[in-house]
């Protein structure tokens, strides 16, 4: 038996497996298949019914919670009118002032909420500071202080919901404007029960029933089923204080929701006779489909097995081609089944591997070319750097301080630019390079522009590509501040920020306004020397993060800004 299984599982062709599987399937006892089908159908129907009940009760809960939240937000908003609360607290002394405040600011807002919200029936404010009603909304509180819900509001300043005399309303204590800790009145927002409880009656799954009760067990709204005896039995069971959860008997299925945001509960139930009717229809349909499938499979099994096996053999040949190192796989298929998906995915995978290999090869060539170009730009002034060092010391001996200073700045600039021949430097060295360069340019321009540094102290020892910022600063001088009007002084701002993920450098200048298209052209067009485009390409090669790069913008103050965003460490480092 084991030998047969090993042959079937590991050596038999796919077509033989299909044929043998079909023969085994048709030999199954018809009675056993029928019993199994009945069992599965019953379990599926009951499972789907339970899932539908949970889904419907969740939908009803969501609808009611949405209505409750909206009205909670409304009454909370209306009760926060500080100017009206000040007038209300002085109502006994200034009845005219509170009437004016009602007319000018409160009543228009109340009418707006009543007319724009279909749920709101009315709004009332009850105050202990007045003895007779003022306007349409302000009433004395004398007749309501003895009610239980008033005492409950005094104990808790949050919004409370109550059902009384077939009315549904939310109440909230009004607090004094000065300390917001002393009750000065009560606001009541009454809703239309039919509109507010509309989600309760919207579901019609299998002649379902719905019961809505408040936190004290009072019946607020219900949707009844056709069986009155069962309806009464479930209603009594729910009103006796049933806990949240699912309940099932031979007669019904019942689910009680978790308390809503205002403490109410929803009970959703179904008569099981409705489920039995649905079950018989499913069994009849299943039996008919099974018979048709058996006949169809007998006719189509040979054709299907041949078709499937040929496609799998074709895919096997492609896999052998790729395993030999040939990734130029071509396969055109319009199939969307599992085999078609595997074929398409296999071809896409082969193309991606081929493209990635070509991209890595090209990226390596580009990296070597850019590093060579940057190295040439740094090596060329090496002799000049040594000469400048000698000139500086001769100027010091001759007491030519200005010549010594500028020569020292130039020497420092070339020292930080050379960086010992390394492509990677630190943030501190790169900023020193920029400071030296700007000081040289400032003196050569006879202080025609101001320099401002906004530098974080954090992250100065983080690594970054060398000689990355100087071309941008040079561009800000040549194409920016050099074009300022004669009576206007140029301005260059160097900003450095270090956050959790990136090192950000911003170079601002107040040169003439530049169109967005012109800035984009500068970023994307290669120049003759080591310019803006080369910087962007170096960042792309050193950092594989799409958020890293060189970006340009114009600020609200009309300053042209070039932004360099780098990762905390380069992805590709020099060897």
Coordinates of C-alpha atoms in Angstrom, one line a residue:
X1 CA 0.0 0.0 0.0
X2 CA 2.8 2.4 0.8
X3 CA 4.5 1.6 -2.5
X4 CA 1.3 2.4 -4.4
X5 CA 1.0 5.7 -2.4
X6 CA 4.6 6.7 -3.1
X7 CA 4.1 6.0 -6.8
X8 CA 0.8 8.0 -6.9
X9 CA 2.2 11.0 -4.9
X10 CA 5.7 11.2 -6.3
X11 CA 6.0 9.5 -9.7
X12 CA 2.6 9.4 -11.4
X13 CA 2.0 12.2 -14.0
X14 CA -0.5 14.8 -13.2
X15 CA -3.0 13.4 -15.8
X16 CA -2.9 10.0 -14.1
X17 CA -3.4 11.6 -10.7
X18 CA -6.5 13.4 -12.0
X19 CA -8.0 10.3 -13.5
X20 CA -7.4 8.2 -10.4
X21 CA -8.7 10.9 -8.2
X22 CA -11.9 11.0 -10.2
X23 CA -12.3 7.3 -10.1
X24 CA -11.9 7.3 -6.4
X25 CA -14.5 10.1 -6.1
X26 CA -17.2 8.4 -8.1
X27 CA -16.9 5.2 -6.1
X28 CA -17.9 6.9 -2.9
X29 CA -21.2 5.8 -1.6
X30 CA -24.0 8.0 -2.8
X31 CA -25.7 7.8 0.6
X32 CA -22.6 8.8 2.5
X33 CA -22.2 11.8 0.1
X34 CA -25.8 12.8 0.7
X35 CA -25.4 12.6 4.5
X36 CA -22.1 14.6 4.4
X37 CA -23.7 17.2 2.1
X38 CA -26.6 17.6 4.5
X39 CA -24.3 17.9 7.5
X40 CA -22.1 20.5 5.8
X41 CA -25.1 22.5 4.5
X42 CA -26.6 22.5 8.0
X43 CA -23.4 23.7 9.6
X44 CA -22.8 26.3 6.9
X45 CA -26.3 27.7 7.2
X46 CA -26.1 27.9 11.0
X47 CA -22.7 29.5 10.8
X48 CA -23.8 32.0 8.2
X49 CA -27.0 32.7 10.2
X50 CA -24.9 33.4 13.3
X51 CA -22.5 35.6 11.4
X52 CA -25.4 37.5 9.8
X53 CA -27.0 38.0 13.2
X54 CA -23.7 39.4 14.6
X55 CA -23.2 41.5 11.5
X56 CA -26.8 43.0 11.7
X57 CA -26.6 43.7 15.4
X58 CA -23.2 45.4 14.8
X59 CA -24.8 47.5 12.0
X60 CA -27.7 48.5 14.3
X61 CA -25.3 49.3 17.1
X62 CA -23.2 51.4 14.8
X63 CA -26.2 53.3 13.5
X64 CA -27.5 54.0 17.0
X65 CA -24.1 54.8 18.4
X66 CA -23.7 57.3 15.5
X67 CA -26.9 59.0 16.4
X68 CA -26.0 59.0 20.1
X69 CA -22.6 60.4 19.4
X70 CA -23.9 63.1 17.1
X71 CA -26.5 64.3 19.6
X72 CA -23.9 64.0 22.4
X73 CA -21.6 66.3 20.4
X74 CA -24.5 68.7 19.8
X75 CA -25.6 69.0 23.4
X76 CA -21.9 69.3 24.5
X77 CA -21.3 72.1 22.0
X78 CA -24.5 74.0 22.9
X79 CA -23.8 73.7 26.6
X80 CA -20.3 75.3 26.3
X81 CA -21.6 78.9 25.4
X82 CA -19.6 80.8 28.0
X83 CA -21.2 84.1 27.5
X84 CA -24.7 82.7 27.9
X85 CA -23.6 80.8 31.0
X86 CA -22.4 84.1 32.5
X87 CA -25.8 85.7 31.8
X88 CA -27.6 82.6 33.0
X89 CA -25.8 82.7 36.4
X90 CA -26.9 86.4 36.8
X91 CA -30.5 85.6 35.6
X92 CA -32.1 86.6 38.9
X93 CA -30.5 90.0 38.7
X94 CA -30.6 90.7 35.0
X95 CA -33.5 89.0 33.3
X96 CA -33.3 91.5 30.4
X97 CA -29.7 90.7 29.8
X98 CA -30.4 87.0 29.6
X99 CA -33.3 87.5 27.3
X100 CA -31.1 89.6 25.0
X101 CA -28.4 87.0 25.0
X102 CA -31.0 84.3 24.2
X103 CA -32.4 86.3 21.3
X104 CA -29.0 87.3 19.8
X105 CA -26.8 84.2 20.1
X106 CA -28.5 81.2 21.7
X107 CA -31.9 80.9 20.0
X108 CA -30.5 81.2 16.4
X109 CA -28.0 78.4 17.1
X110 CA -30.7 76.2 18.7
X111 CA -33.0 76.7 15.7
X112 CA -30.2 75.9 13.4
X113 CA -29.5 72.6 15.1
X114 CA -33.2 71.7 15.2
X115 CA -33.9 72.5 11.6
X116 CA -30.7 70.9 10.3
X117 CA -30.8 67.6 12.3
X118 CA -33.8 65.4 11.6
X119 CA -33.4 63.6 14.9
X120 CA -33.8 66.7 17.2
X121 CA -37.3 67.4 18.2
X122 CA -36.6 70.2 20.8
X123 CA -34.1 71.8 23.1
X124 CA -34.8 73.2 26.6
X125 CA -32.7 74.9 29.2
X126 CA -33.9 74.6 32.9
X127 CA -32.4 77.2 35.3
X128 CA -32.8 77.7 39.1
X129 CA -32.1 81.5 38.6
X130 CA -35.4 82.3 36.8
X131 CA -39.0 82.0 38.0
X132 CA -40.8 82.0 34.6
X133 CA -40.1 81.0 31.1
X134 CA -38.0 83.2 28.8
X135 CA -38.3 82.8 25.1
X136 CA -38.8 79.3 23.5
X137 CA -36.1 77.5 25.2
X138 CA -35.4 78.8 28.8
X139 CA -37.6 77.4 31.6
X140 CA -37.5 77.4 35.4
X141 CA -36.3 74.2 36.9
X142 CA -38.7 74.0 39.9
X143 CA -40.9 71.2 38.4
X144 CA -38.0 69.0 37.4
X145 CA -35.8 69.0 40.5
X146 CA -37.7 66.1 42.0
X147 CA -37.2 63.8 39.1
X148 CA -34.7 61.0 39.4
X149 CA -32.8 61.8 36.2
X150 CA -32.1 65.4 37.6
X151 CA -30.3 63.9 40.6
X152 CA -28.3 61.6 38.4
X153 CA -27.1 64.6 36.3
X154 CA -26.0 66.4 39.4
X155 CA -23.8 63.5 40.4
X156 CA -22.1 63.3 37.0
X157 CA -21.6 66.3 34.7
X158 CA -21.5 64.1 31.5
X159 CA -24.4 63.6 29.1
X160 CA -27.1 61.2 30.2
X161 CA -29.9 59.6 28.1
X162 CA -33.4 58.9 29.5
X163 CA -36.6 57.3 28.2
X164 CA -39.7 58.7 29.9
X165 CA -43.4 59.0 28.9
X166 CA -42.5 57.6 25.4
X167 CA -39.9 60.4 25.0
X168 CA -36.2 60.0 24.4
X169 CA -34.0 62.8 25.5
X170 CA -30.4 63.6 26.5
X171 CA -29.6 65.9 29.4
X172 CA -26.4 67.7 30.5
X173 CA -25.6 69.9 33.5
X174 CA -24.7 73.5 32.6
X175 CA -21.6 74.7 34.7
X176 CA -20.7 78.2 35.7
X177 CA -18.4 80.1 33.2
X178 CA -15.8 81.1 35.8
X179 CA -14.7 77.8 37.3
X180 CA -16.8 75.2 35.3
X181 CA -17.4 73.3 38.5
X182 CA -20.7 74.7 39.9
X183 CA -24.1 73.6 38.3
X184 CA -26.2 76.6 37.1
X185 CA -28.8 74.8 35.0
X186 CA -29.7 71.8 32.9
X187 CA -30.0 71.4 29.2
X188 CA -32.3 68.8 27.7
X189 CA -32.2 67.7 24.0
X190 CA -35.3 65.7 22.9
X191 CA -35.2 63.5 19.8
X192 CA -37.9 62.0 17.6
X193 CA -38.0 58.3 18.6
X194 CA -38.9 57.1 15.1
X195 CA -36.0 58.8 13.4
X196 CA -33.5 58.2 16.2
X197 CA -34.3 54.5 16.5
X198 CA -34.6 54.0 12.7
X199 CA -31.6 51.5 12.6
X200 CA -33.7 49.1 14.8
X201 CA -36.3 48.5 12.1
X202 CA -34.1 48.5 9.0
X203 CA -33.0 44.8 9.1
X204 CA -35.3 42.2 7.6
X205 CA -33.2 39.1 7.7
X206 CA -35.4 35.9 8.1
X207 CA -38.3 37.7 9.8
X208 CA -36.0 38.9 12.6
X209 CA -37.0 40.7 15.8
X210 CA -35.2 43.5 17.6
X211 CA -35.6 44.8 21.1
X212 CA -34.0 48.1 22.4
X213 CA -33.8 48.6 26.1
X214 CA -32.2 51.3 28.3
X215 CA -29.7 50.8 31.1
X216 CA -32.5 50.3 33.6
X217 CA -34.3 47.6 31.6
X218 CA -37.1 49.7 30.1
X219 CA -38.3 48.8 26.7
X220 CA -37.6 51.7 24.3
X221 CA -38.3 50.3 20.8
X222 CA -39.0 46.8 19.3
X223 CA -39.5 45.1 16.0
X224 CA -41.8 42.1 16.5
X225 CA -41.9 38.8 14.6
X226 CA -45.0 37.0 13.4
X227 CA -45.1 34.4 16.2
X228 CA -46.6 36.4 19.1
X229 CA -46.0 33.7 21.7
X230 CA -42.3 33.4 20.9
X231 CA -42.1 37.2 20.6
X232 CA -43.5 37.7 24.2
X233 CA -41.3 34.9 25.6
X234 CA -38.1 36.6 24.2
X235 CA -39.2 40.1 25.3
X236 CA -39.8 38.9 28.9
X237 CA -36.4 37.2 28.9
X238 CA -34.6 40.3 27.7
X239 CA -36.5 42.7 30.1
X240 CA -35.5 40.6 33.1
X241 CA -31.9 41.8 32.7
X242 CA -30.2 39.4 30.4
X243 CA -26.4 39.8 30.0
X244 CA -24.6 40.5 26.7
X245 CA -23.9 37.4 24.6
X246 CA -25.5 34.8 22.3
X247 CA -28.3 32.4 23.4
X248 CA -29.8 29.5 21.4
X249 CA -32.7 27.2 22.1
X250 CA -34.7 24.8 20.0
X251 CA -37.1 27.7 19.1
X252 CA -34.9 30.7 18.5
X253 CA -31.4 32.3 18.2
X254 CA -30.8 35.4 20.3
X255 CA -27.9 37.8 20.4
X256 CA -27.6 40.6 23.0
X257 CA -25.1 43.4 22.2
X258 CA -22.6 45.0 24.5
X259 CA -23.9 48.3 26.0
X260 CA -24.0 51.2 23.6
X261 CA -22.2 54.4 24.5
X262 CA -25.2 55.5 26.5
X263 CA -25.8 52.2 28.3
X264 CA -28.6 50.9 26.1
X265 CA -28.6 47.3 24.8
X266 CA -29.9 45.7 21.6
X267 CA -31.4 42.2 21.5
X268 CA -31.6 40.6 18.0
X269 CA -33.4 37.3 17.5
X270 CA -34.7 34.9 14.8
X271 CA -37.3 32.1 14.8
X272 CA -35.6 28.8 13.9
X273 CA -38.5 27.7 11.8
X274 CA -37.4 30.3 9.3
X275 CA -34.0 28.7 9.2
X276 CA -35.5 25.2 8.6
X277 CA -37.3 26.5 5.5
X278 CA -34.0 27.9 4.2
X279 CA -32.2 24.6 5.0
X280 CA -34.5 22.5 2.9
X281 CA -34.0 24.8 -0.1
X282 CA -30.3 24.5 0.2
X283 CA -30.4 20.7 0.4
X284 CA -32.6 20.5 -2.7
X285 CA -30.3 22.8 -4.6
X286 CA -27.1 21.0 -3.4
X287 CA -28.5 17.6 -4.5
X288 CA -29.4 18.9 -8.0
X289 CA -26.0 20.5 -8.4
X290 CA -24.2 17.4 -7.3
X291 CA -26.0 15.3 -9.9
X292 CA -25.2 17.7 -12.7
X293 CA -21.6 17.9 -11.6
X294 CA -21.2 14.1 -11.6
X295 CA -22.4 13.9 -15.2
X296 CA -20.4 16.9 -16.4
X297 CA -17.2 15.6 -14.8
X298 CA -17.5 12.2 -16.4
X299 CA -17.6 13.9 -19.9
X300 CA -14.9 16.6 -19.2
X301 CA -12.3 14.7 -17.1
X302 CA -10.2 13.5 -19.9
X303 CA -10.1 16.9 -21.7
X304 CA -9.4 18.8 -18.5
X305 CA -6.6 16.5 -17.4
X306 CA -4.9 16.8 -20.7
X307 CA -5.2 20.6 -20.7
X308 CA -3.9 21.0 -17.2
X309 CA -1.1 18.6 -17.6
X310 CA 0.1 20.3 -20.8
X311 CA 0.3 23.7 -19.1
X312 CA 2.1 22.4 -16.1
X313 CA 4.7 20.6 -18.3
X314 CA 5.2 23.9 -20.1
X315 CA 5.8 25.7 -16.8
X316 CA 8.2 22.9 -15.9
X317 CA 10.2 23.6 -19.0
X318 CA 10.5 27.3 -18.2
X319 CA 11.7 26.5 -14.7
X320 CA 14.5 24.3 -16.1
X321 CA 15.4 27.2 -18.5
X322 CA 15.8 29.7 -15.6
X323 CA 17.7 27.2 -13.5
X324 CA 20.3 26.9 -16.3
X325 CA 20.9 30.7 -16.0
X326 CA 18.8 31.9 -19.0
X327 CA 16.4 34.6 -17.6
X328 CA 15.1 35.6 -21.1
X329 CA 11.8 33.8 -20.5
X330 CA 8.9 34.6 -22.9
X331 CA 5.4 33.3 -22.2
X332 CA 2.1 34.8 -23.3
X333 CA -1.0 33.7 -21.4
X334 CA -4.4 35.2 -20.8
X335 CA -5.4 32.6 -18.1
X336 CA -6.4 34.0 -14.7
X337 CA -6.7 30.6 -12.8
X338 CA -4.1 29.3 -10.4
X339 CA -1.9 27.9 -13.1
X340 CA -2.2 31.1 -15.2
X341 CA -1.3 33.2 -12.1
X342 CA 1.8 31.0 -11.5
X343 CA 2.8 31.4 -15.2
X344 CA 2.4 35.2 -15.1
X345 CA 4.2 35.5 -11.8
X346 CA 7.0 33.2 -12.9
X347 CA 7.6 35.3 -16.0
X348 CA 7.5 38.6 -14.0
X349 CA 9.9 37.2 -11.4
X350 CA 12.3 36.2 -14.2
X351 CA 12.2 39.6 -15.8
X352 CA 12.6 41.4 -12.4
X353 CA 15.7 39.2 -11.6
X354 CA 17.1 40.0 -15.0
X355 CA 16.4 43.8 -14.7
X356 CA 17.8 43.9 -11.1
X357 CA 21.0 42.2 -12.3
X358 CA 21.3 44.8 -15.2
X359 CA 20.5 47.6 -12.8
X360 CA 23.1 46.6 -10.3
X361 CA 25.7 46.3 -13.0
X362 CA 24.8 49.8 -14.4
X363 CA 24.6 51.2 -10.9
X364 CA 28.1 50.0 -10.2
X365 CA 29.4 51.6 -13.4
X366 CA 27.7 54.9 -12.6
X367 CA 29.0 54.9 -9.0
X368 CA 32.6 54.3 -10.2
X369 CA 32.2 57.1 -12.8
X370 CA 30.8 59.6 -10.3
X371 CA 33.5 58.8 -7.7
X372 CA 36.2 59.2 -10.3
X373 CA 34.7 62.6 -11.3
X374 CA 34.5 63.7 -7.7
X375 CA 38.0 62.5 -7.0
X376 CA 39.3 64.4 -10.0
X377 CA 37.6 67.5 -8.7
X378 CA 39.4 67.1 -5.4
X379 CA 42.8 66.0 -6.6
X380 CA 43.4 68.9 -9.0
X381 CA 43.9 71.6 -6.3
X382 CA 46.2 69.5 -4.2
X383 CA 49.3 71.3 -5.3
X384 CA 47.6 74.6 -4.8
X385 CA 46.6 73.7 -1.2
X386 CA 50.3 73.0 -0.3
X387 CA 51.3 76.4 -1.8
X388 CA 48.6 78.2 0.1
X389 CA 49.9 76.8 3.4
X390 CA 53.4 78.2 2.6
X391 CA 51.9 81.6 1.6
X392 CA 50.0 81.8 4.9
X393 CA 53.1 81.3 7.0
X394 CA 55.1 83.9 5.0
X395 CA 52.3 86.4 5.4
X396 CA 52.2 85.8 9.2
X397 CA 56.0 86.4 9.4
X398 CA 55.5 89.6 7.3
X399 CA 52.6 90.7 9.6
X400 CA 50.2 90.7 6.7
X401 CA 47.2 89.5 8.8
X402 CA 44.5 90.0 6.2
X403 CA 46.4 88.0 3.6
X404 CA 47.2 85.3 6.2
X405 CA 43.5 85.1 7.2
X406 CA 42.2 84.7 3.6
X407 CA 45.0 82.3 2.7
X408 CA 44.2 80.2 5.8
X409 CA 40.5 80.1 4.8
X410 CA 41.4 79.0 1.3
X411 CA 43.8 76.3 2.7
X412 CA 41.1 75.1 5.2
X413 CA 38.6 75.0 2.3
X414 CA 40.8 72.8 0.2
X415 CA 41.8 70.6 3.2
X416 CA 38.2 69.8 4.0
X417 CA 37.5 69.4 0.3
X418 CA 40.3 66.9 -0.2
X419 CA 39.3 65.0 3.0
X420 CA 42.3 62.8 2.8
X421 CA 41.0 61.3 -0.5
X422 CA 38.0 59.8 1.2
X423 CA 34.5 60.0 -0.3
X424 CA 32.8 59.9 3.1
X425 CA 33.2 62.7 5.6
X426 CA 31.3 63.9 8.7
X427 CA 28.6 66.6 9.0
X428 CA 31.0 68.7 11.0
X429 CA 33.7 68.6 8.3
X430 CA 31.2 69.4 5.6
X431 CA 29.9 72.4 7.4
X432 CA 33.4 73.6 8.1
X433 CA 34.1 73.4 4.4
X434 CA 31.0 75.5 3.7
X435 CA 31.9 78.1 6.4
X436 CA 35.4 78.5 4.9
X437 CA 34.0 78.8 1.4
X438 CA 31.4 81.4 2.4
X439 CA 33.9 83.5 4.3
X440 CA 36.2 83.5 1.3
X441 CA 33.3 84.6 -1.0
X442 CA 32.1 87.2 1.5
X443 CA 35.5 88.9 1.5
X444 CA 35.9 88.7 -2.3
X445 CA 32.4 90.2 -2.6
X446 CA 33.3 93.0 -0.1
X447 CA 30.5 91.9 2.3
X448 CA 27.8 92.4 -0.2
X449 CA 25.7 89.6 1.4
X450 CA 24.9 88.5 4.9
X451 CA 25.5 84.9 6.1
X452 CA 23.2 83.2 8.7
X453 CA 23.8 79.8 10.3
X454 CA 21.0 77.8 11.9
X455 CA 22.8 74.6 12.9
X456 CA 21.7 71.8 15.2
X457 CA 24.4 70.6 17.6
X458 CA 23.2 67.0 17.4
X459 CA 24.5 64.5 14.8
X460 CA 27.7 66.4 13.9
X461 CA 29.7 63.2 13.8
X462 CA 27.3 61.4 11.5
X463 CA 28.7 60.3 8.1
X464 CA 27.8 61.7 4.7
X465 CA 29.3 61.9 1.2
X466 CA 32.1 64.5 0.9
X467 CA 31.9 67.7 -1.1
X468 CA 28.1 67.6 -1.4
X469 CA 27.0 71.1 -0.2
X470 CA 29.6 73.4 -1.8
X471 CA 28.2 73.3 -5.4
X472 CA 24.8 74.3 -4.0
X473 CA 26.2 77.2 -2.0
X474 CA 28.2 78.3 -5.0
X475 CA 25.0 78.2 -7.1
X476 CA 23.2 80.3 -4.5
X477 CA 25.9 83.0 -4.8
X478 CA 26.5 83.0 -8.6
X479 CA 22.8 82.6 -9.6
X480 CA 21.3 84.2 -6.5
X481 CA 22.8 87.0 -4.4
X482 CA 25.0 88.2 -7.3
X483 CA 21.8 89.2 -9.1
X484 CA 20.4 91.2 -6.2
X485 CA 19.7 94.9 -6.8
X486 CA 22.6 97.3 -6.0
X487 CA 20.7 98.9 -3.2
X488 CA 19.7 95.5 -1.7
X489 CA 22.0 93.3 0.3
X490 CA 22.2 89.6 -0.5
X491 CA 21.3 87.0 2.1
X492 CA 22.4 83.4 2.5
X493 CA 21.0 81.1 5.2
X494 CA 22.6 77.7 6.0
X495 CA 20.3 75.5 8.0
X496 CA 21.1 72.0 9.4
X497 CA 18.6 69.8 11.3
X498 CA 18.9 66.3 12.6
X499 CA 15.8 64.3 13.2
X500 CA 15.1 60.6 14.1
X501 CA 15.7 59.4 10.5
X502 CA 17.3 62.0 8.4
X503 CA 20.0 64.7 8.2
X504 CA 18.4 67.8 6.5
X505 CA 20.4 70.7 5.0
X506 CA 18.6 73.8 3.7
X507 CA 20.5 76.5 1.7
X508 CA 18.4 79.7 1.2
X509 CA 19.2 82.8 -0.9
X510 CA 17.3 85.9 -1.6
X511 CA 18.2 86.2 -5.3
X512 CA 15.7 87.0 -8.0
X513 CA 12.5 84.9 -8.2
X514 CA 12.8 81.6 -10.1
X515 CA 10.0 79.8 -11.8
X516 CA 9.3 76.2 -10.7
X517 CA 10.0 74.9 -14.2
X518 CA 13.4 76.5 -14.1
X519 CA 14.3 74.9 -10.7
X520 CA 13.2 71.5 -12.0
X521 CA 15.4 72.0 -15.1
X522 CA 18.4 72.7 -12.8
X523 CA 17.8 69.5 -10.8
X524 CA 17.3 67.2 -13.8
X525 CA 19.8 68.6 -16.4
X526 CA 23.5 67.5 -16.4
X527 CA 26.0 70.4 -16.4
X528 CA 29.5 70.7 -17.7
X529 CA 31.1 70.5 -14.3
X530 CA 30.4 69.0 -11.0
X531 CA 27.1 70.7 -10.4
X532 CA 23.6 70.3 -9.0
X533 CA 22.7 67.3 -11.2
X534 CA 25.8 65.4 -10.1
X535 CA 24.9 65.9 -6.4
X536 CA 21.4 64.5 -7.0
X537 CA 22.9 61.4 -8.7
X538 CA 25.5 60.9 -5.9
X539 CA 22.7 60.9 -3.3
X540 CA 20.7 58.5 -5.4
X541 CA 23.6 56.1 -5.5
X542 CA 24.6 56.4 -1.8
X543 CA 21.1 56.2 -0.4
X544 CA 18.4 53.7 -1.5
X545 CA 15.6 55.7 0.2
X546 CA 13.2 57.6 -2.0
X547 CA 12.8 60.2 0.7
X548 CA 16.5 61.1 0.3
X549 CA 17.7 63.4 -2.4
X550 CA 18.0 67.0 -3.5
X551 CA 14.8 69.1 -3.6
X552 CA 14.1 72.8 -4.5
X553 CA 11.3 75.2 -3.5
X554 CA 10.4 78.8 -2.9
X555 CA 9.4 79.9 0.6
X556 CA 6.6 82.2 1.5
X557 CA 9.3 85.0 2.0
X558 CA 10.3 84.4 -1.7
X559 CA 13.6 82.8 -0.7
X560 CA 14.9 80.1 -3.1
X561 CA 15.7 77.0 -1.1
X562 CA 17.7 73.9 -2.0
X563 CA 17.1 71.0 0.4
X564 CA 19.5 68.0 0.8
X565 CA 17.9 65.1 2.8
X566 CA 20.2 62.2 3.7
X567 CA 19.8 59.1 5.8
X568 CA 21.7 59.0 9.1
X569 CA 24.2 56.6 7.4
X570 CA 24.9 56.0 3.7
X571 CA 23.7 52.7 2.3
X572 CA 26.8 52.4 0.1
X573 CA 30.1 53.3 1.8
X574 CA 33.5 53.5 0.3
X575 CA 35.6 50.3 0.5

